[in-house]
Coordinates of C-alpha atoms and ligand atoms in Angstrom, one line a residue:
M1 CA 83.3 62.2 49.1
E2 CA 85.5 65.2 49.0
K3 CA 85.5 66.9 52.3
E4 CA 84.2 70.5 52.6
M5 CA 86.9 73.2 53.3
I6 CA 87.2 76.9 54.0
I7 CA 90.5 78.4 53.1
V8 CA 91.5 81.0 55.5
L9 CA 94.1 83.4 53.8
D10 CA 96.6 84.8 56.0
F11 CA 97.4 88.8 56.0
G12 CA 99.4 88.7 58.8
G13 CA 96.5 89.0 61.6
Q14 CA 96.8 87.9 65.1
Y15 CA 93.8 85.7 65.0
N16 CA 94.0 83.8 61.8
Q17 CA 94.4 80.1 63.5
L18 CA 91.3 81.6 65.6
I19 CA 89.4 82.1 62.4
A20 CA 90.1 78.6 61.3
R21 CA 89.3 77.1 64.6
R22 CA 86.1 79.0 64.8
V23 CA 85.0 77.6 61.2
R24 CA 85.9 74.1 62.4
E25 CA 83.7 74.6 65.5
C26 CA 80.9 75.2 62.8
N27 CA 81.8 71.6 61.9
V28 CA 83.5 72.6 58.6
Y29 CA 87.1 71.8 58.1
A30 CA 89.2 75.1 57.7
E31 CA 93.1 75.5 57.0
V32 CA 95.2 79.0 57.3
H33 CA 97.2 79.6 54.2
P34 CA 99.4 82.3 53.2
Y35 CA 98.1 84.9 51.2
T36 CA 100.6 84.1 48.3
L37 CA 98.8 81.0 47.9
S38 CA 98.4 81.1 44.1
L39 CA 95.1 80.8 42.4
D40 CA 96.0 77.3 41.0
E41 CA 96.8 75.9 44.4
I42 CA 93.4 77.5 45.6
K43 CA 91.5 75.8 42.9
A44 CA 93.3 72.8 43.5
K45 CA 91.9 72.7 47.2
N46 CA 88.3 73.3 45.8
P47 CA 87.4 75.3 48.8
K48 CA 83.6 76.1 49.7
G49 CA 84.7 79.5 50.9
I50 CA 87.6 81.8 51.3
I51 CA 88.0 84.2 54.7
F52 CA 90.7 87.1 54.4
T53 CA 92.2 87.7 57.7
G54 CA 93.1 90.8 59.3
G55 CA 96.6 92.1 59.2
P56 CA 98.6 95.3 60.8
N57 CA 99.3 97.2 57.6
S58 CA 97.3 99.6 55.5
V59 CA 96.3 98.7 51.9
Y60 CA 98.0 101.6 50.8
G61 CA 101.3 100.6 52.1
E62 CA 104.2 99.4 49.8
D63 CA 105.0 96.2 51.2
S64 CA 101.5 95.5 52.3
P65 CA 100.2 91.9 51.7
R66 CA 97.8 91.8 48.6
C67 CA 96.9 88.8 46.4
G68 CA 95.3 89.4 43.1
K69 CA 91.9 90.5 42.4
E70 CA 91.2 87.5 39.9
I71 CA 90.5 85.6 43.3
F72 CA 87.1 87.4 43.1
E73 CA 86.4 85.8 39.7
L74 CA 86.6 82.4 40.9
G75 CA 83.1 82.1 41.9
V76 CA 84.0 81.0 45.3
P77 CA 82.3 83.1 48.2
I78 CA 84.7 85.6 50.4
L79 CA 84.7 86.9 53.8
G80 CA 87.2 89.9 54.4
I81 CA 87.6 90.5 57.7
C82 CA 89.3 94.0 59.2
Y83 CA 92.3 94.4 56.9
G84 CA 90.7 91.8 54.6
S85 CA 87.6 93.9 54.3
Q86 CA 89.6 96.7 53.6
L87 CA 91.7 94.9 50.8
M88 CA 88.7 93.9 49.2
S89 CA 87.3 97.2 48.9
Y90 CA 90.6 98.7 47.8
L91 CA 91.0 95.7 45.3
L92 CA 87.6 96.0 43.9
G93 CA 87.8 100.1 43.3
G94 CA 86.3 101.3 46.6
T95 CA 88.5 103.9 49.0
V96 CA 89.9 102.9 52.2
E97 CA 91.1 105.7 54.4
T98 CA 92.7 106.8 57.8
A99 CA 89.6 106.9 60.1
P100 CA 89.1 110.3 61.5
V101 CA 88.7 108.3 65.0
S102 CA 90.2 104.6 65.5
E103 CA 87.8 102.1 67.1
Y104 CA 89.6 99.7 69.5
G105 CA 87.8 97.2 71.7
R106 CA 83.9 96.4 72.2
T107 CA 81.7 98.5 69.9
E108 CA 78.0 98.5 69.5
V109 CA 77.4 98.3 66.0
D110 CA 74.0 98.5 63.9
V111 CA 73.5 95.7 61.8
N112 CA 70.8 95.2 58.7
P113 CA 69.2 92.0 59.8
S114 CA 68.2 91.1 56.3
S115 CA 71.9 90.4 55.2
V116 CA 72.2 86.7 55.3
L117 CA 75.4 87.3 57.2
F118 CA 73.4 89.0 59.9
E119 CA 70.5 86.5 60.0
D120 CA 69.3 86.1 63.9
V121 CA 71.8 88.7 64.8
A122 CA 70.4 91.3 66.9
E123 CA 70.3 94.9 65.2
K124 CA 72.3 96.3 67.8
T125 CA 75.2 93.8 68.4
I126 CA 78.5 94.2 70.3
C127 CA 81.5 93.6 68.2
W128 CA 85.3 93.9 68.5
M129 CA 86.8 96.5 66.7
S130 CA 90.7 97.1 66.2
H131 CA 91.3 99.4 63.1
T132 CA 93.0 102.7 62.3
D133 CA 91.6 103.0 58.4
Y134 CA 88.5 102.1 57.3
I135 CA 86.2 101.9 54.2
A136 CA 85.1 105.3 53.1
K137 CA 83.5 104.1 50.0
V138 CA 82.2 100.8 49.1
P139 CA 82.9 99.4 45.6
E140 CA 80.3 99.4 42.5
G141 CA 77.9 96.8 43.6
F142 CA 78.0 96.5 47.4
T143 CA 75.7 97.8 49.6
I144 CA 76.6 98.6 53.4
T145 CA 75.2 96.1 56.0
A146 CA 76.2 97.3 59.2
S147 CA 77.8 101.0 60.6
T148 CA 78.8 102.3 63.8
P149 CA 78.6 106.2 64.4
V150 CA 82.3 106.7 63.6
C151 CA 82.7 104.1 60.9
P152 CA 80.4 104.1 58.4
V153 CA 81.0 100.9 56.8
A154 CA 81.4 98.3 59.3
A155 CA 80.2 95.4 56.8
M156 CA 79.5 95.5 53.3
E157 CA 78.5 93.1 50.7
C158 CA 77.7 92.1 47.2
P159 CA 75.7 88.8 47.4
A160 CA 75.3 88.6 43.5
K161 CA 79.4 87.8 43.7
Q162 CA 78.8 86.2 47.0
L163 CA 81.4 88.8 48.5
Y164 CA 80.9 89.8 52.2
A165 CA 83.2 91.9 54.6
T166 CA 83.2 93.2 58.0
Q167 CA 85.5 95.4 59.6
F168 CA 84.9 93.9 63.0
H169 CA 86.5 90.9 64.2
P170 CA 83.6 88.1 64.3
E171 CA 86.3 85.4 65.3
V172 CA 87.0 86.7 68.9
M173 CA 84.9 86.1 71.8
H174 CA 84.1 89.6 72.5
T175 CA 81.7 89.9 69.5
Q176 CA 78.8 88.5 71.2
E177 CA 77.2 87.1 68.0
G178 CA 80.5 86.3 65.8
M179 CA 79.8 82.7 65.8
K180 CA 76.3 82.9 64.4
M181 CA 77.9 85.3 61.4
L182 CA 80.5 82.9 60.9
S183 CA 78.1 80.1 60.9
N184 CA 75.9 82.4 58.2
F185 CA 78.7 82.6 56.1
V186 CA 79.8 79.0 56.2
Y187 CA 76.2 77.4 56.0
K188 CA 74.0 80.0 54.0
V189 CA 76.5 81.8 51.9
C190 CA 79.0 78.9 51.1
G191 CA 76.5 76.1 51.3
C192 CA 78.4 73.9 53.6
K193 CA 76.7 71.1 55.0
G194 CA 79.2 70.6 58.2
D195 CA 80.6 67.2 57.5
W196 CA 83.6 67.7 59.9
K197 CA 83.9 66.5 63.3
M198 CA 87.2 65.9 65.6
S199 CA 86.6 62.2 64.6
S200 CA 86.9 62.9 61.1
F201 CA 90.7 64.9 61.9
V202 CA 91.4 61.5 63.9
D203 CA 90.3 59.2 60.8
D204 CA 91.8 61.4 58.4
T205 CA 95.2 61.9 60.2
I206 CA 95.4 58.3 60.8
K207 CA 94.7 57.3 57.3
A208 CA 97.3 60.4 56.1
V209 CA 100.1 59.0 58.5
R210 CA 99.3 55.5 57.2
E211 CA 100.1 56.6 53.7
K212 CA 102.9 58.6 54.4
V213 CA 105.1 56.3 56.6
G214 CA 104.3 53.1 54.8
D215 CA 106.3 50.4 56.5
G216 CA 109.0 53.1 57.8
K217 CA 110.1 53.5 61.3
V218 CA 108.8 56.5 63.4
L219 CA 110.4 57.5 66.5
C220 CA 108.7 59.7 69.1
A221 CA 109.7 61.5 72.3
L222 CA 107.3 61.0 75.0
S223 CA 106.8 63.2 77.6
G224 CA 103.8 62.3 78.7
G225 CA 102.4 65.7 78.7
V226 CA 99.1 66.0 76.6
D227 CA 100.6 67.0 73.2
S228 CA 103.1 64.2 73.0
S229 CA 100.9 61.8 74.5
V230 CA 98.0 62.4 72.1
A231 CA 100.4 62.3 68.9
A232 CA 101.9 59.2 70.3
V233 CA 98.6 57.5 70.5
L234 CA 97.5 58.5 66.7
L235 CA 100.5 57.4 65.6
S236 CA 100.3 53.9 67.4
K237 CA 96.5 53.8 65.9
A238 CA 98.1 54.6 62.5
I239 CA 101.2 52.3 62.6
G240 CA 101.3 50.3 65.7
K241 CA 104.6 48.3 66.1
Q242 CA 106.4 50.5 63.7
L243 CA 106.3 53.3 66.4
T244 CA 109.0 53.6 69.2
C245 CA 108.5 56.0 72.1
V246 CA 111.2 56.8 74.1
F247 CA 110.2 58.3 77.5
V248 CA 113.1 59.8 79.3
D249 CA 112.4 59.6 83.5
H250 CA 114.7 62.6 84.1
G251 CA 113.4 62.3 88.0
L252 CA 112.1 66.0 88.1
L253 CA 108.6 64.7 87.5
R254 CA 105.6 65.0 89.5
K255 CA 105.2 62.2 92.2
D256 CA 104.3 59.0 90.5
E257 CA 104.1 60.4 87.2
G258 CA 106.8 58.5 85.3
D259 CA 105.0 55.0 86.4
E260 CA 101.5 56.4 85.3
V261 CA 103.1 57.2 82.0
E262 CA 104.5 53.7 81.9
A263 CA 101.0 52.4 82.9
V264 CA 99.4 54.1 79.8
F265 CA 102.1 53.6 77.3
G266 CA 104.4 50.5 78.3
P267 CA 103.3 46.8 77.9
E268 CA 100.7 46.6 80.4
G269 CA 99.3 49.5 78.7
P270 CA 96.3 49.4 75.9
Y271 CA 98.3 50.6 73.0
D272 CA 100.2 48.5 70.7
L273 CA 103.9 50.1 70.2
N274 CA 107.4 50.0 71.4
F275 CA 108.0 51.9 74.5
I276 CA 111.4 52.2 76.1
R277 CA 111.5 54.1 79.5
V278 CA 114.9 55.5 80.7
N279 CA 115.5 56.1 84.1
A280 CA 118.1 58.7 84.1
Q281 CA 117.3 60.3 87.5
E282 CA 120.7 59.9 88.9
R283 CA 122.5 61.1 86.0
Y284 CA 120.4 64.4 85.8
Y285 CA 120.6 64.8 89.7
S286 CA 124.8 64.6 89.3
K287 CA 124.8 67.0 86.3
L288 CA 122.6 69.4 88.5
A289 CA 124.8 69.1 91.7
G290 CA 125.9 72.2 93.0
V291 CA 124.1 74.4 90.1
T292 CA 122.1 77.2 91.2
E293 CA 121.6 79.6 88.5
P294 CA 118.3 79.3 86.7
E295 CA 119.3 79.4 83.0
A296 CA 122.3 77.2 83.7
K297 CA 119.7 74.4 85.3
R298 CA 117.6 74.7 82.2
K299 CA 120.4 74.5 80.0
I300 CA 121.7 71.3 81.6
I301 CA 118.2 69.6 81.6
G302 CA 117.8 70.2 78.1
E303 CA 121.3 69.1 77.0
E304 CA 120.8 66.0 79.1
F305 CA 118.0 65.1 77.3
I306 CA 119.0 65.3 74.1
R307 CA 122.3 62.9 75.3
V308 CA 120.0 60.5 76.7
F309 CA 117.7 60.5 73.6
E310 CA 120.4 60.2 71.3
E311 CA 121.8 57.3 72.8
E312 CA 118.4 55.4 72.8
A313 CA 118.2 56.7 69.0
K314 CA 121.5 55.1 68.4
K315 CA 120.4 51.7 69.8
I316 CA 117.2 51.8 67.5
G317 CA 119.3 52.8 64.5
K318 CA 118.1 54.7 61.3
V319 CA 114.5 56.2 61.8
D320 CA 112.3 57.2 58.8
Y321 CA 110.4 59.9 60.7
L322 CA 110.5 61.8 64.0
V323 CA 107.0 62.7 65.7
Q324 CA 106.6 65.8 67.4
G325 CA 103.3 67.3 69.5
T326 CA 104.0 70.5 68.3
I327 CA 100.4 72.4 68.6
Y328 CA 99.5 75.9 66.9
P329 CA 100.5 77.8 70.0
D330 CA 104.0 76.6 69.5
V331 CA 104.5 77.5 66.0
I332 CA 105.3 81.0 66.5
E333 CA 105.4 82.5 63.1
S334 CA 101.8 83.1 61.5
G335 CA 102.4 81.2 58.4
L336 CA 103.2 83.9 56.0
G337 CA 105.5 81.6 54.1
K338 CA 108.4 81.5 57.1
S339 CA 109.0 78.2 58.7
A340 CA 107.5 77.2 62.0
V341 CA 109.7 77.6 65.1
I342 CA 109.1 74.9 67.5
K343 CA 109.1 75.5 71.0
S344 CA 112.4 74.7 72.6
H345 CA 113.1 71.5 74.8
H346 CA 109.7 70.4 76.1
N347 CA 108.6 70.0 72.3
V348 CA 112.2 68.4 71.6
G349 CA 113.0 71.4 69.4
G350 CA 116.7 70.1 70.2
L351 CA 116.4 66.8 68.7
P352 CA 116.3 66.7 65.0
S353 CA 119.9 67.4 64.7
V354 CA 120.8 64.3 66.7
V355 CA 118.5 61.9 65.1
D356 CA 119.2 60.6 61.6
F357 CA 115.5 60.5 60.1
K358 CA 114.1 61.8 56.9
E359 CA 111.2 63.8 58.1
I360 CA 109.3 65.3 61.1
I361 CA 105.6 64.4 61.4
E362 CA 103.4 67.0 63.4
P363 CA 100.0 65.6 63.2
L364 CA 98.5 68.3 65.8
R365 CA 100.4 71.3 64.5
L366 CA 97.1 73.1 63.5
L367 CA 95.2 72.3 66.8
F368 CA 94.6 74.6 69.8
K369 CA 95.2 73.1 73.1
D370 CA 91.5 72.3 73.6
E371 CA 91.2 70.4 70.5
V372 CA 94.0 68.5 71.1
R373 CA 92.1 67.6 74.4
K374 CA 89.3 66.4 72.2
A375 CA 91.1 64.5 69.9
G376 CA 92.7 63.0 72.9
L377 CA 89.1 62.0 74.3
E378 CA 88.2 60.7 70.8
L379 CA 91.3 58.4 70.7
G380 CA 90.1 56.9 74.1
I381 CA 93.1 58.4 76.3
P382 CA 92.4 58.3 79.9
E383 CA 90.6 61.6 81.1
N384 CA 93.3 62.3 83.9
L385 CA 96.0 62.5 81.1
V386 CA 94.2 64.4 78.7
Y387 CA 93.3 67.2 81.0
R388 CA 96.6 67.1 82.7
Q389 CA 97.7 71.0 83.5
P390 CA 100.6 72.3 81.8
F391 CA 104.1 71.1 82.9
P392 CA 107.4 72.6 81.9
G393 CA 109.7 70.6 79.8
P394 CA 112.8 71.2 83.0
G395 CA 110.0 69.8 85.1
L396 CA 110.4 70.4 88.9
G397 CA 114.0 71.3 88.2
I398 CA 112.6 75.0 87.8
R399 CA 110.0 74.9 90.8
I400 CA 113.2 74.2 93.1
I401 CA 114.9 77.5 93.7
G402 CA 118.6 76.9 94.1
E403 CA 120.4 73.6 93.9
V404 CA 118.2 70.4 92.7
T405 CA 118.9 67.4 95.0
A406 CA 116.9 64.1 95.4
E407 CA 116.1 65.0 98.6
K408 CA 114.5 68.4 97.5
V409 CA 112.9 66.8 94.4
H410 CA 111.3 64.3 97.1
I411 CA 109.9 66.9 99.0
V412 CA 108.5 69.0 96.4
Q413 CA 106.9 65.9 95.0
E414 CA 105.1 65.0 98.2
A415 CA 104.2 68.7 99.1
D416 CA 102.7 68.9 95.3
A417 CA 101.2 65.9 95.7
I418 CA 99.2 66.8 98.9
Y419 CA 98.2 70.1 97.3
R420 CA 96.7 68.7 94.0
E421 CA 94.7 66.2 96.3
E422 CA 93.3 68.8 98.6
V423 CA 92.7 71.0 95.5
A424 CA 90.8 68.0 93.6
K425 CA 89.0 67.5 97.0
A426 CA 87.6 71.0 97.0
G427 CA 86.3 70.6 93.5
I428 CA 88.3 73.8 92.4
A429 CA 90.9 72.4 89.9
K430 CA 88.7 73.3 86.8
D431 CA 88.6 77.1 87.8
L432 CA 92.5 77.0 88.0
G433 CA 95.1 77.6 85.0
Q434 CA 97.9 76.3 86.9
Y435 CA 98.7 75.3 90.7
F436 CA 101.9 73.8 92.1
A437 CA 104.2 73.4 94.9
G438 CA 107.5 74.8 94.7
L439 CA 110.6 74.5 96.9
T440 CA 111.9 78.3 98.4
N441 CA 115.6 77.9 99.1
M442 CA 115.1 79.4 102.2
R443 CA 115.1 77.3 105.7
S444 CA 113.7 78.9 108.7
V445 CA 113.5 77.9 112.4
G446 CA 110.4 76.4 113.6
V447 CA 109.1 74.2 116.8
M448 CA 107.7 70.8 116.5
G449 CA 106.9 68.5 119.4
D450 CA 108.9 70.8 121.8
E451 CA 111.9 70.4 119.2
R452 CA 113.4 73.1 117.2
T453 CA 113.5 72.5 113.9
Y454 CA 115.3 74.0 110.9
D455 CA 113.7 73.2 107.7
Y456 CA 112.7 74.2 104.3
A457 CA 109.7 76.4 103.2
V458 CA 107.6 75.2 100.6
A459 CA 105.8 77.9 98.2
L460 CA 102.4 77.4 97.0
R461 CA 101.1 78.6 93.8
A462 CA 98.0 78.9 92.0
V463 CA 97.1 81.1 89.0
L464 CA 94.1 82.2 86.7
T465 CA 95.1 82.6 83.1
S466 CA 94.0 81.8 79.6
D467 CA 96.8 82.4 77.6
F468 CA 99.8 81.8 80.1
M469 CA 101.5 85.1 79.2
T470 CA 99.6 86.9 81.8
A471 CA 98.2 85.7 85.0
E472 CA 96.8 86.7 88.4
A473 CA 97.1 84.9 91.8
A474 CA 94.0 82.7 92.3
Q475 CA 91.9 83.0 95.5
I476 CA 92.2 79.7 96.8
P477 CA 89.8 79.4 99.8
Y478 CA 91.4 79.8 103.0
E479 CA 90.3 76.5 104.5
V480 CA 91.7 74.5 101.5
L481 CA 95.3 76.7 102.0
F482 CA 94.9 75.8 105.7
K483 CA 94.5 72.1 105.2
V484 CA 97.3 71.9 102.5
T485 CA 99.7 73.7 105.0
S486 CA 98.7 71.6 108.0
R487 CA 99.0 68.4 105.9
I488 CA 102.4 69.5 104.4
I489 CA 103.9 70.0 107.3
N490 CA 102.8 67.0 109.1
E491 CA 103.2 64.7 106.2
V492 CA 106.6 66.0 104.7
K493 CA 109.6 65.5 106.1
G494 CA 111.8 68.6 106.1
V495 CA 109.2 71.3 105.6
N496 CA 108.3 73.3 108.4
R497 CA 106.5 76.5 106.8
V498 CA 104.2 76.9 103.9
M499 CA 103.7 80.0 102.0
Y500 CA 101.4 81.2 99.3
D501 CA 102.7 83.2 96.3
L502 CA 100.3 86.1 95.3
T503 CA 102.3 87.5 92.6
S504 CA 100.7 88.1 89.4
K505 CA 102.5 88.0 86.0
P506 CA 103.8 90.3 85.1
P507 CA 105.8 91.2 87.2
G508 CA 106.2 87.5 88.4
T509 CA 106.3 84.3 85.9
I510 CA 104.4 81.4 86.8
E511 CA 106.9 79.0 87.2
F512 CA 109.6 80.3 90.0
E513 CA 112.6 79.8 87.6
Ligands
XMP1 P1 106.2 81.3 82.8 O1 107.0 80.7 84.1 O2 107.3 81.9 81.7 O3 105.6 80.0 82.1 O4 105.3 82.4 83.3 C1 104.7 80.2 81.4 C2 104.1 79.1 80.8 O5 105.1 78.0 80.2 C3 105.4 76.7 80.9 N1 106.8 76.6 80.9 C4 107.4 75.9 80.1 N2 107.0 74.7 79.4 N3 108.9 74.2 78.7 C5 107.9 74.1 78.7 O6 107.4 73.2 77.8 C6 109.6 75.3 79.2 O7 111.0 75.3 79.6 C7 108.7 75.9 80.1 N4 109.0 77.0 81.5 C8 107.8 77.6 81.7 C9 105.0 77.0 82.3 O8 104.7 75.8 82.9 C10 103.8 77.9 82.4 O9 102.4 77.3 81.7

């Protein structure tokens, strides 16, 4: 049976993947495509519905993204959002003008509950607006179904042609009943039944990978992070021993992390794949000796990773495919026909040029982080790995301010393990975006057991963040900080002072370097 799908046509807005994700939350598969997708390509996909996204342009702009109006004759239901609603109006003969008053943010909207789009939605509902243009006159055959005091057409529709439009963004969280509206569109307008689940994604991807790879060889750079782990397990379920995972232990991982990765992916673990662990600790420490400048450290760690991987890849010989755990937030460009830029280093952006392969496989590139985690659970990956907090590619190398040495790595690993243990015991881990211990490059005088000490200061950091672009320091309970401090000073040799970093981002960054 063919799977139901909704096409999200991308007109350059910020929330395009979010729209697709919300549709998937309704258990209907959705894909984002550039607005330049041809009518034939659209027909070939046999969508149950199409959603036009928002975008930063004005429909009258010379270079504004526009599709042809033949799309409205396909007989496929369409929902236009923000710019997409204005485009629908413009193409069908309505008028769009610069609004006398722009609307940004939470806005109370009066909706007509007899519209199928607003079934079960309150007559006055809070929606997220972000526009300077608005629809001044709806096209013939359309009726207005929502408005605000300054936006006469906050929604319009022509049910006979199955065309719907909202000036506001139903996909963002701030539109309180947005999910209901999207669900109404998908189920009541498009007639979907909801045949998509994360397990379907997993099954379909396994099938597609099998078909694509045939009996070819696949290579994966495994970091032990959530994304590369989920990608590796997916591939191993699809092609088993045709997959080789190379895990480079650069000596800058958290305490015991290398062994934990090996326990899951190595020969004793549950997966049937070829696993190579490269213990490159000494090699990294000698390259990093004497280097203090943060960017120089990052560069050395990144380049060394490529060298080590290259050496291993040479031993394996020619491979057909390289797997990358790229996820949607790593795909910088919005899909307007431009190729995706892959995050450097951690997701092995530097690798393709050093490995001889036919193609890159990115099985997770349409998913958000929490969707990747769901896929991981679906695949039976242990929870502690699936819910691992983000860890930068350069690892502890950028949590040790100044020169990196084996001794300093040991100190940070021990201090960080204590911090994580106490945070877990206090039951506050799930509230924190990211938290870790770092090592300042400062030594200070202390006294322990009547003896003078001259040791390092450890800095603890914990931030609240949802996007990692901005963050604020978390208010960790004082008792927890106190316990962590006392344990670190007592248990970690070489540390006589512990500090808590209260800096937000901006002006700080989450990592120290
Ligand atoms: P900053 O320090 O820039 O970090 O506020 C934001 C988020 O990015 C992570 N981070 C990295 N991740 N490779 C990565 O894969 C890197 O080089 C890197 N540097 C920072 C950081 O842990 C935080 O989650």
